[in-house]
CSV table of C-alpha atoms and ligand atoms in Angstrom, one decimal:
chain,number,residue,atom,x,y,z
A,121,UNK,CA,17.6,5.7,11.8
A,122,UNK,CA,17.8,9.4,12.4
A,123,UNK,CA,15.0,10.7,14.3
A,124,UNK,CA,14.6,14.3,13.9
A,125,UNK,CA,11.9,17.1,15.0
A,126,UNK,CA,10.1,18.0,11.8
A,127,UNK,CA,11.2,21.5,11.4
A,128,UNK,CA,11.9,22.9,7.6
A,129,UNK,CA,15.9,21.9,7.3
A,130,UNK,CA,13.8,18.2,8.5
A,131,UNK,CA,11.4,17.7,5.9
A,132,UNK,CA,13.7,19.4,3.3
A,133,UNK,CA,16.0,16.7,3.9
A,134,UNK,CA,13.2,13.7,4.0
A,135,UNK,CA,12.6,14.7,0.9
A,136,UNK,CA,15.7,14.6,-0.5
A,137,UNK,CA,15.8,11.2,1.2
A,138,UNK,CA,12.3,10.0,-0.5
A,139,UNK,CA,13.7,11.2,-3.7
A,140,UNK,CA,16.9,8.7,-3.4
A,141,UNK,CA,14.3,5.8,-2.8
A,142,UNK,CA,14.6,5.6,0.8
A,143,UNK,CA,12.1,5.1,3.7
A,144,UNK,CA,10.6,8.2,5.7
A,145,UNK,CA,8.4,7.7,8.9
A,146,UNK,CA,5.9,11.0,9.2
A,147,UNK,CA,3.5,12.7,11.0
A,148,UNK,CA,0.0,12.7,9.9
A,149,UNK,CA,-2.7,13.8,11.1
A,150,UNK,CA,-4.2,10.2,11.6
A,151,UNK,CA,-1.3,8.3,12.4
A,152,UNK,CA,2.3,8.0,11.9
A,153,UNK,CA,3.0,6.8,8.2
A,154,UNK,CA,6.0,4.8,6.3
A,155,UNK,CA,6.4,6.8,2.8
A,156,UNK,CA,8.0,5.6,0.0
A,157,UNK,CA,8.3,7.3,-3.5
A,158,UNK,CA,5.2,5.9,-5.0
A,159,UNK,CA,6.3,5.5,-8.4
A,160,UNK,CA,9.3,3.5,-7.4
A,161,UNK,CA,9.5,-0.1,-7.5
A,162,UNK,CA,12.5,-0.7,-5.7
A,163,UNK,CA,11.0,2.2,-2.8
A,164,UNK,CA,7.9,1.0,-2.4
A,165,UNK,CA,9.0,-2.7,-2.4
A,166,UNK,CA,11.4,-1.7,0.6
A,167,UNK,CA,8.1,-0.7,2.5
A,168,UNK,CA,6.7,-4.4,2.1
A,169,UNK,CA,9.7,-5.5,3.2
A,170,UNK,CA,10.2,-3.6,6.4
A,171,UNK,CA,6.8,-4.1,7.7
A,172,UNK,CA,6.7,-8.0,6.6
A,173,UNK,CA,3.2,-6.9,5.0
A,174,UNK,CA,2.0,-9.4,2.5
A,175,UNK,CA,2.2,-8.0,-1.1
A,176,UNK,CA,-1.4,-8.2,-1.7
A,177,UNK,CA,-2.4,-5.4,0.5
A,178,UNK,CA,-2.2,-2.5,-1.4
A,179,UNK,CA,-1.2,0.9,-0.3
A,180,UNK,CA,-2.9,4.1,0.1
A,181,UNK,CA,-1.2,7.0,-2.3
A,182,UNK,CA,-0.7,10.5,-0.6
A,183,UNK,CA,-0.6,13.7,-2.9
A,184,UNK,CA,-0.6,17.5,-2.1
A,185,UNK,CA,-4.0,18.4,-3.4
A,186,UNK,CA,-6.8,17.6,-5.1
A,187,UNK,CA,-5.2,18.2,-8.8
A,188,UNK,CA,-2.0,16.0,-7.6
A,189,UNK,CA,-4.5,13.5,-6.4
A,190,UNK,CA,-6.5,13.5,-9.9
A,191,UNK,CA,-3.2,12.7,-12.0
A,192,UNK,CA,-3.1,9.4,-10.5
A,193,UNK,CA,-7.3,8.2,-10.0
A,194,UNK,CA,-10.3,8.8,-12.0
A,195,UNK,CA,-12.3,11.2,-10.0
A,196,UNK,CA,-15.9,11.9,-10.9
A,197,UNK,CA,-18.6,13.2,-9.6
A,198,UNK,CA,-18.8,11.5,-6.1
A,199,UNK,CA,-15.4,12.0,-5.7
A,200,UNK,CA,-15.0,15.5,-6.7
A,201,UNK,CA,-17.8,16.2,-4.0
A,202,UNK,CA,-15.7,14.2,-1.1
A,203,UNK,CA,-12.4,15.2,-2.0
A,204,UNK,CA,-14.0,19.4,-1.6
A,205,UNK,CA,-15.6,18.5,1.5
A,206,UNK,CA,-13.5,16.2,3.0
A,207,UNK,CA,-9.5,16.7,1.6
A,208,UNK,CA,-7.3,17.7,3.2
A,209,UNK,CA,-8.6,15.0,5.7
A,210,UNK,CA,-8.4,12.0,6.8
A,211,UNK,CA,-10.6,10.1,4.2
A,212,UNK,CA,-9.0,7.8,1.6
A,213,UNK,CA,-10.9,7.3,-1.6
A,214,UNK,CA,-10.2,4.1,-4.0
A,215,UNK,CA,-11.3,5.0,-7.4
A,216,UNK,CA,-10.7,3.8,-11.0
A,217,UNK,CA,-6.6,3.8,-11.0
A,218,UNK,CA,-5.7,6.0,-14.3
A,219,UNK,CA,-3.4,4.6,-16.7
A,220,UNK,CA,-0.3,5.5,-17.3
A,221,UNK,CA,0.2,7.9,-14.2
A,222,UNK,CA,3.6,5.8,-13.4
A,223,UNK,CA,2.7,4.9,-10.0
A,224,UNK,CA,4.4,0.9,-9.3
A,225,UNK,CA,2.2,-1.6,-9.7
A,226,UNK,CA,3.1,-2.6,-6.5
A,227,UNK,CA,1.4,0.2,-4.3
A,228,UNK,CA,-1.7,-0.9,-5.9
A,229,UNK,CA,-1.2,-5.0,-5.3
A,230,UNK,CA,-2.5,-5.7,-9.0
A,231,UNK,CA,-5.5,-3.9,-8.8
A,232,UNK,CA,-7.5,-1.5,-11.5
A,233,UNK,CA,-8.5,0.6,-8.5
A,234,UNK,CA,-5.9,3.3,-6.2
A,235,UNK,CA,-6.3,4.7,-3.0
A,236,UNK,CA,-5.5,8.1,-2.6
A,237,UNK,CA,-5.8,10.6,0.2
A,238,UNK,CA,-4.7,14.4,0.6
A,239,UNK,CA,-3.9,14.5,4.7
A,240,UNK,CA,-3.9,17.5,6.6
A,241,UNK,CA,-1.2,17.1,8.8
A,242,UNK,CA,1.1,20.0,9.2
A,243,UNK,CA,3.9,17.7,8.4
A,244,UNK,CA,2.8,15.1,5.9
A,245,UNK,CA,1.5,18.5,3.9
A,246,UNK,CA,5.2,20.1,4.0
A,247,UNK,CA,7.1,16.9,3.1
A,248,UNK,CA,4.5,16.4,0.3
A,249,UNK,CA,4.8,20.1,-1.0
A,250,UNK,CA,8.7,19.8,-0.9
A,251,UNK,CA,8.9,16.2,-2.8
A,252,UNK,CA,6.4,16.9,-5.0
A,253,UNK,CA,5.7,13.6,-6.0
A,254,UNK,CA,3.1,10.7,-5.1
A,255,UNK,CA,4.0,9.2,-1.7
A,256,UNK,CA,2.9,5.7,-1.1
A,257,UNK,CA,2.2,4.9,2.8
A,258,UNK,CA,0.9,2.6,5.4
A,259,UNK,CA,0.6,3.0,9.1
A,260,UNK,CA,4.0,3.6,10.5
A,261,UNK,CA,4.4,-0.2,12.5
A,262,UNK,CA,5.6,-3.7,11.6
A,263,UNK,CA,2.6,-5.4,9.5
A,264,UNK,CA,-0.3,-6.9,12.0
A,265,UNK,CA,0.9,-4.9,15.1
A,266,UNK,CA,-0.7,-1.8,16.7
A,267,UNK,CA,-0.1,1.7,14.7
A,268,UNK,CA,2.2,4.4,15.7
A,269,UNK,CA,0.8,7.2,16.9
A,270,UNK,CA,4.0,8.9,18.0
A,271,UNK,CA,7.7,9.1,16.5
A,272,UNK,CA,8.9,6.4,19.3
A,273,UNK,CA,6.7,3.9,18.5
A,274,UNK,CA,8.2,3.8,15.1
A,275,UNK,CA,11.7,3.9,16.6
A,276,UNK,CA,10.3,1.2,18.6
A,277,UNK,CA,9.0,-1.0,15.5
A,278,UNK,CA,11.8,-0.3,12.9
A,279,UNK,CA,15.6,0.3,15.4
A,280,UNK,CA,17.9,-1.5,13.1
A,281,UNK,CA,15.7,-1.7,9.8
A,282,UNK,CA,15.9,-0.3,6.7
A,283,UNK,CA,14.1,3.2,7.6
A,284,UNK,CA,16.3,6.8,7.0
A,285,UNK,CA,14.5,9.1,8.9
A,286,UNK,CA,11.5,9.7,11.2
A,287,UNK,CA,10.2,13.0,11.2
A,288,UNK,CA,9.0,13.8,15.0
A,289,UNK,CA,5.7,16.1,15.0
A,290,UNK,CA,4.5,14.6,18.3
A,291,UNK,CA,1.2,12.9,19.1
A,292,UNK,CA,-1.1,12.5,16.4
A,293,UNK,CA,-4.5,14.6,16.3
A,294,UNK,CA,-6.6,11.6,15.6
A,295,UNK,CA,-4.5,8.9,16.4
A,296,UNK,CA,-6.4,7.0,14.4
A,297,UNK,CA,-6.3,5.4,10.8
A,298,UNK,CA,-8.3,7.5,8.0
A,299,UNK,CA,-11.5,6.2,6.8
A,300,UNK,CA,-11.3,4.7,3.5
A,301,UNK,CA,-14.6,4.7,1.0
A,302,UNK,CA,-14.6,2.9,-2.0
A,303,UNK,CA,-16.2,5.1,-5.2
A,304,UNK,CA,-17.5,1.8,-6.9
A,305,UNK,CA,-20.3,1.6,-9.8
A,306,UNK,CA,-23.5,1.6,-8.3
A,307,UNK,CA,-22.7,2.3,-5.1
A,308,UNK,CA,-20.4,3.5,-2.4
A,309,UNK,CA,-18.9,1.4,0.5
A,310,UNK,CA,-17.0,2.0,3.4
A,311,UNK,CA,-14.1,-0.3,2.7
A,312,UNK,CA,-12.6,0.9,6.6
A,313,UNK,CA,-14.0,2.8,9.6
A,314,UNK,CA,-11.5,5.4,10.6
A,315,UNK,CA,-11.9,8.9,11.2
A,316,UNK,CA,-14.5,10.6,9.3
A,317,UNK,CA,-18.0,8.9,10.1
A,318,UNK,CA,-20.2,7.0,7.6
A,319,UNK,CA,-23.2,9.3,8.0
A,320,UNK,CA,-21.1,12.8,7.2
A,321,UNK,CA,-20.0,10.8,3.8
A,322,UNK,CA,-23.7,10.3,3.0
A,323,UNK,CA,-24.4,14.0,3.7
A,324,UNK,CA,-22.3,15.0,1.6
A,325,UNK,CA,-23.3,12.4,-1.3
A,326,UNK,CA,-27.1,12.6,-0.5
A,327,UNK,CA,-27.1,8.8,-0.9
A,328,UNK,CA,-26.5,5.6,1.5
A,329,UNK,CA,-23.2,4.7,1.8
A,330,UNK,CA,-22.4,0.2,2.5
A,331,UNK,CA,-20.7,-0.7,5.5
A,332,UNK,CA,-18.7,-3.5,4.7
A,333,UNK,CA,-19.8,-6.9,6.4
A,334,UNK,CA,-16.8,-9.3,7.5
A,335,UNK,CA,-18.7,-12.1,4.7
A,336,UNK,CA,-16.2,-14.0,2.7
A,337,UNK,CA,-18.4,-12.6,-0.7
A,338,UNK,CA,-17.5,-8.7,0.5
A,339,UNK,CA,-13.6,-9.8,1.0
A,340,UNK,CA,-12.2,-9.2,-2.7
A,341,UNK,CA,-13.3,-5.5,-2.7
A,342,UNK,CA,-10.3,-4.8,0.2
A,343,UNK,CA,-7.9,-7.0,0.4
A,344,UNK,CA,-6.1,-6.3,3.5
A,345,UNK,CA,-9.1,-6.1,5.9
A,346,UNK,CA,-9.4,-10.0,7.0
A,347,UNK,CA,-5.9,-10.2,8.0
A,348,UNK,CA,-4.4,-9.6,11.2
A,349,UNK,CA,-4.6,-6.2,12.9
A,350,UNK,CA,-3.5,-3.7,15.8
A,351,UNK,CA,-2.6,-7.0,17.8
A,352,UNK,CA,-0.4,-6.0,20.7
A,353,UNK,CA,1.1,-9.3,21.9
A,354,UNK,CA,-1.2,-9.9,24.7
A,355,UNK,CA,-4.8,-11.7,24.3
A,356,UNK,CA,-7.6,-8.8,23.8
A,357,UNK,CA,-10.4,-9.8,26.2
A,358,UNK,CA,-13.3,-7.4,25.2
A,359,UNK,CA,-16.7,-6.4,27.3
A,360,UNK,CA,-15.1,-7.6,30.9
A,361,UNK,CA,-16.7,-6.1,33.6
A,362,UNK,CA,-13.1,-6.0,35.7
A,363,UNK,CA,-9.8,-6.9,35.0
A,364,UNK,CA,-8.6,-10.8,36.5
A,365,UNK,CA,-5.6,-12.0,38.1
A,366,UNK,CA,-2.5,-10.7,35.5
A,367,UNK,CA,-4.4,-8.9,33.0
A,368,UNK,CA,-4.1,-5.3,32.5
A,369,UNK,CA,-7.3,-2.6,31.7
A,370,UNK,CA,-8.7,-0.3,29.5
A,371,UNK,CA,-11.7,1.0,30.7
A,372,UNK,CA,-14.6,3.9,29.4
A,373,UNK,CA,-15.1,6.4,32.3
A,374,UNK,CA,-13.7,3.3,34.4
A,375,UNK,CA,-10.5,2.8,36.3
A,376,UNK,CA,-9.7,-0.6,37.4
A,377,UNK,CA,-8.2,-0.1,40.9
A,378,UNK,CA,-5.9,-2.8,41.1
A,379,UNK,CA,-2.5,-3.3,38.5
A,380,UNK,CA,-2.0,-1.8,35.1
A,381,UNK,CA,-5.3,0.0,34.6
A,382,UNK,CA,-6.2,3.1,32.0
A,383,UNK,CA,-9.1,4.7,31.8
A,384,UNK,CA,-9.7,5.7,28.2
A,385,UNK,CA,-12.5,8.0,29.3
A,386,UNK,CA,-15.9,8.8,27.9
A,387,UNK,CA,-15.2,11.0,25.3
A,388,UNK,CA,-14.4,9.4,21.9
A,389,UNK,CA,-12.3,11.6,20.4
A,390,UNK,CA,-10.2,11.8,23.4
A,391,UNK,CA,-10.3,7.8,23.7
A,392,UNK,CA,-9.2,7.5,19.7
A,393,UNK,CA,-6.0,9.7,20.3
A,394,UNK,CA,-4.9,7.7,23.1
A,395,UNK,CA,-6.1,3.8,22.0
A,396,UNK,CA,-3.0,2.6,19.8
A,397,UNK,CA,-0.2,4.3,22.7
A,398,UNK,CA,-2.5,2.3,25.5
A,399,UNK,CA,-2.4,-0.9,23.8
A,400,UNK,CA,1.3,-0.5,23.4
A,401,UNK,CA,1.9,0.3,26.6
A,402,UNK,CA,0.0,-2.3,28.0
A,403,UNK,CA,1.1,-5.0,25.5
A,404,UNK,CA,4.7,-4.0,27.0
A,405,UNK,CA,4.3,-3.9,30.5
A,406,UNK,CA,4.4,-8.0,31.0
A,407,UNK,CA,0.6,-8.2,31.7
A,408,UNK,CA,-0.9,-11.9,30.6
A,409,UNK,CA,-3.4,-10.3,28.7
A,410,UNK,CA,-5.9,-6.7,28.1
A,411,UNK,CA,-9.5,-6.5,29.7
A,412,UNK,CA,-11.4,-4.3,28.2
A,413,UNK,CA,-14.9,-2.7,29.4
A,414,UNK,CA,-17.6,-1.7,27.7
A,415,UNK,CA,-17.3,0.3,24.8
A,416,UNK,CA,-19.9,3.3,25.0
A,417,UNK,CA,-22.9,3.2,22.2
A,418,UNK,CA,-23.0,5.8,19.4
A,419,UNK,CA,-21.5,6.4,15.4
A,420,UNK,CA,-18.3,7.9,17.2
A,421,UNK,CA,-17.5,5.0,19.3
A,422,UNK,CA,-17.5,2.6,16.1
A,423,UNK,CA,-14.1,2.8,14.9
A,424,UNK,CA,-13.0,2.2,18.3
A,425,UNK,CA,-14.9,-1.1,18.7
A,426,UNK,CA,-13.7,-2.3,14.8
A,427,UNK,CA,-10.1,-1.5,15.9
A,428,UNK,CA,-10.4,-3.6,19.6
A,429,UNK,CA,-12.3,-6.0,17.7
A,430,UNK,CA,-9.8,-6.6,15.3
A,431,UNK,CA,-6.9,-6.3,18.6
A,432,UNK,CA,-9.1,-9.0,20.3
A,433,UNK,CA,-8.8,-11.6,17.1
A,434,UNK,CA,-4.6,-11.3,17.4
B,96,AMP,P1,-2.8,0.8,5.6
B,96,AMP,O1,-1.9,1.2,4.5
B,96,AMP,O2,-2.3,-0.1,6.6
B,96,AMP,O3,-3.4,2.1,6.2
B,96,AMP,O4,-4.0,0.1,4.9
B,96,AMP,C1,-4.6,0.5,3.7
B,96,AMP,C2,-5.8,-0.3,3.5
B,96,AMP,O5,-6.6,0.5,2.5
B,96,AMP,C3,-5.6,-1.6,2.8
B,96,AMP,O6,-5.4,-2.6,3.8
B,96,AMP,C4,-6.9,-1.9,2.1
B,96,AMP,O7,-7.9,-2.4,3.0
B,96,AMP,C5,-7.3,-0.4,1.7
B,96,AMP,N1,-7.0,-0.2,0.3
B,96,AMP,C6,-5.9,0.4,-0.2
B,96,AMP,N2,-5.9,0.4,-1.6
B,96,AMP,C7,-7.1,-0.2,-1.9
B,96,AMP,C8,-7.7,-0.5,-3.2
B,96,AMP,N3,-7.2,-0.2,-4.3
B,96,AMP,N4,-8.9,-1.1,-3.1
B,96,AMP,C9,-9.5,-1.5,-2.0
B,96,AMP,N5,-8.9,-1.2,-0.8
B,96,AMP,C10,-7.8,-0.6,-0.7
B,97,MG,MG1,-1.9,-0.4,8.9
């Protein structure tokens, strides 16, 4: 695996890579992702493959811009209005897949719907602009582990597998997955919590927006969300009020003062970069398990309680 920093000659050559049907690890703005050519079977199977992700999980679609984006979905009015506001940016939008756009049937597990997203990553924008194509990817990490949110944890997940190149933009901006809102008939639900915030999608759409319960009936509309997540290889022990004999720490504005201890401080933003490069570090450092404190209250701490949630059920 060639690990380069993502200068021109880089991305020039990812693409040329991408266009072979081979596997590039990138920068995003969210995290690191794992594109394939999107309208290639045998590229796109290689991405199930490497990650050991179940082939019912579909994949979200990166283009360009908004008029790459609309060759592949139906957009209408809903999604014209989040895709201006929102793209490029790190909300995904599954919308009525359009017919005959050639992406493999794969990326979109046997679905009628697609997932598509324009990100605004300095990278993932230049390696999309010099493909020119559709480029299917998932977070950057074997399938059920914790994201990559910097080129060496995708060195770390994929030394020896089947994955050309990673292009090396440093730490991500968000370091955490987009959000992903499903345009449905009726109404609109957010299928995962990520980095843009359920109330600035109902700004912009002037209506109420679903958050997705974890019941069985809610299930079929995202496949993908009940099965394991962000697990680090440790047990996940969540509201602790200290960390006990073996177990390492994450804490909110609180550092535990014995053993492996990080404090992920109070501001969430801050705390969302760092969360995925904690729980690998941890997770590596031969602690018996992660203590977690209190998570602080507010909309911008709740993708950072879904994701240790998720880490805590491993
Ligand atoms: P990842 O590629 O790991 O970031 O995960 C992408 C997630 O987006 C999947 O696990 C699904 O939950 C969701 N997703 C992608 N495509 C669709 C779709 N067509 N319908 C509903 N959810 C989708
Ligand atoms: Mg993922």
């Amino acid at each position: 695996m060639d690990c380069r920093r993502a200068d021109s000659a880089a991305i020039a050559e990812a693409a040329r890579l991408l266009r072979a049907g081979e596997l590039v690890a990138f920068a995003t703005e969210t995290v690191y992702g794992l594109g394939a050519d999107a309208r290639s079977d045998d590229a796109v199977a290689k991405i199930f493959r490497v990650k050991g992700r179940t082939a019912e999980n579909p994949l979200i679609v990166h283009a360009g811009d908004v008029a790459a984006a609309r060759e592949f979905g139906e957009f209408d009015e809903r999604a014209e209005r989040l895709a201006a506001a929102f793209w490029p940016g790190a909300l995904s939008l599954v919308l009525p897949r359009k017919k005959g756009s050639g992406l493999s049937e794969m990326v979109t597990a046997g679905l009628e719907t697609v997932a598509l997203r324009v990100p605004s990553g300095v990278t993932a924008r230049e390696l999309l602009k010099t493909f020119g194509g559709p480029v299917a990817a998932p977070s950057a990490n074997l399938s059920g582990g914790v994201s990559a949110t910097e080129a060496g944890h995708v060195v770390a997940d994929f030394a020896g597998g089947d994955v050309a190149m990673v292009l090396d933009d440093g730490a991500c901006r968000f370091g955490l997955e987009s959000s992903v809102a499903g345009l449905f008939k009726g109404e609109v639900v957010l299928l995962r919590r990520g980095a843009v915030g359920r109330v600035e999608i109902e700004e912009v759409l002037g209506m109420k927006v679903k958050e997705l319960s974890d019941r069985d009936e809610d299930a079929p509309l995202s496949p993908g969300r009940g099965l394991r997540h962000y697990a680090p290889g440790v047990p996940v022990r969540l509201g602790a009020t200290g960390a006990g004999d073996g177990e390492g720490w994450i804490g909110f504005g609180v550092l535990n003062v014995s053993g492996v201890s990080y404090d992920l401080t109070l501001d969430a933003a801050e705390a969302g970069r760092r969360l995925y490069s904690v729980l690998r570090e941890l997770g590596g450092s031969g602690v018996e398990g992660i203590a977690v404190g209190e998570v602080p209250g507010g909309e911008e701490w709740d993708v950072i309680r879904d994701r240790l949630r998720r880490a805590s059920e491993g």
